[in-house]
């Protein structure tokens, strides 16, 4: 139980940063895609968001480690 409380602040910080980053990227891209509806910009935003949504979490974690750690 002590280990959980020792690592809880770092976990909350990581989750909060991920949430802020997702909102900071997702909302502007959604607004841009809505403004340019049925254009190439809309299709590109939809394509990458669909890939990001359908990719397995463990695979995204491994890719994130390779990009940001190595």
XYZ file of C-alpha atoms in Angstrom:
70
model
C 0.000 0.000 0.000
C 2.908 2.321 0.751
C 4.294 1.724 -2.751
C 1.020 2.806 -4.300
C 0.985 6.065 -2.374
C 4.651 6.650 -3.219
C 4.036 6.428 -6.978
C 0.578 8.002 -7.067
C 1.760 11.614 -7.595
C 3.845 10.617 -10.624
C 0.938 8.646 -12.088
C -1.459 11.546 -11.620
C 1.062 13.922 -13.193
C 1.492 11.638 -16.203
C -2.256 11.181 -16.672
C -2.888 14.917 -16.362
C -0.165 15.744 -18.881
C -1.521 13.151 -21.331
C -5.042 14.557 -20.968
C -3.903 18.143 -21.507
C -1.825 17.121 -24.517
C -4.722 15.173 -26.038
C -7.119 18.096 -25.600
C -4.556 20.615 -26.888
C -4.076 18.572 -30.067
C -7.549 17.093 -30.536
C -9.751 20.148 -30.154
C -7.914 22.345 -32.695
C -7.717 19.469 -35.183
C -11.430 18.831 -34.733
C -12.237 22.489 -35.312
C -10.042 22.576 -38.424
C -11.644 19.385 -39.761
C -15.111 20.834 -39.152
C -14.223 24.116 -40.812
C -12.937 22.366 -43.936
C -15.608 19.670 -44.085
C -15.216 17.043 -46.844
C -11.891 18.498 -47.977
C -8.466 16.865 -48.012
C -7.733 18.429 -44.606
C -10.813 16.770 -43.132
C -9.894 13.400 -44.609
C -6.301 13.582 -43.329
C -7.425 14.521 -39.801
C -10.025 11.737 -39.820
C -7.498 9.205 -41.138
C -4.897 9.888 -38.445
C -7.467 10.087 -35.661
C -8.924 6.748 -36.758
C -5.467 5.166 -36.762
C -4.748 6.601 -33.316
C -8.063 5.382 -31.966
C -7.837 1.878 -33.406
C -4.172 1.193 -32.634
C -3.599 -1.109 -29.660
C -2.424 0.623 -26.479
C 0.577 -1.652 -26.022
C 1.767 -0.860 -29.549
C 1.391 2.894 -29.031
C 3.308 2.568 -25.759
C 6.173 0.762 -27.502
C 6.282 3.355 -30.274
C 6.252 6.125 -27.681
C 9.157 4.509 -25.867
C 11.136 4.199 -29.082
C 10.497 7.834 -30.007
C 10.916 9.552 -26.664
C 13.397 7.279 -24.873
C 15.807 6.278 -27.601
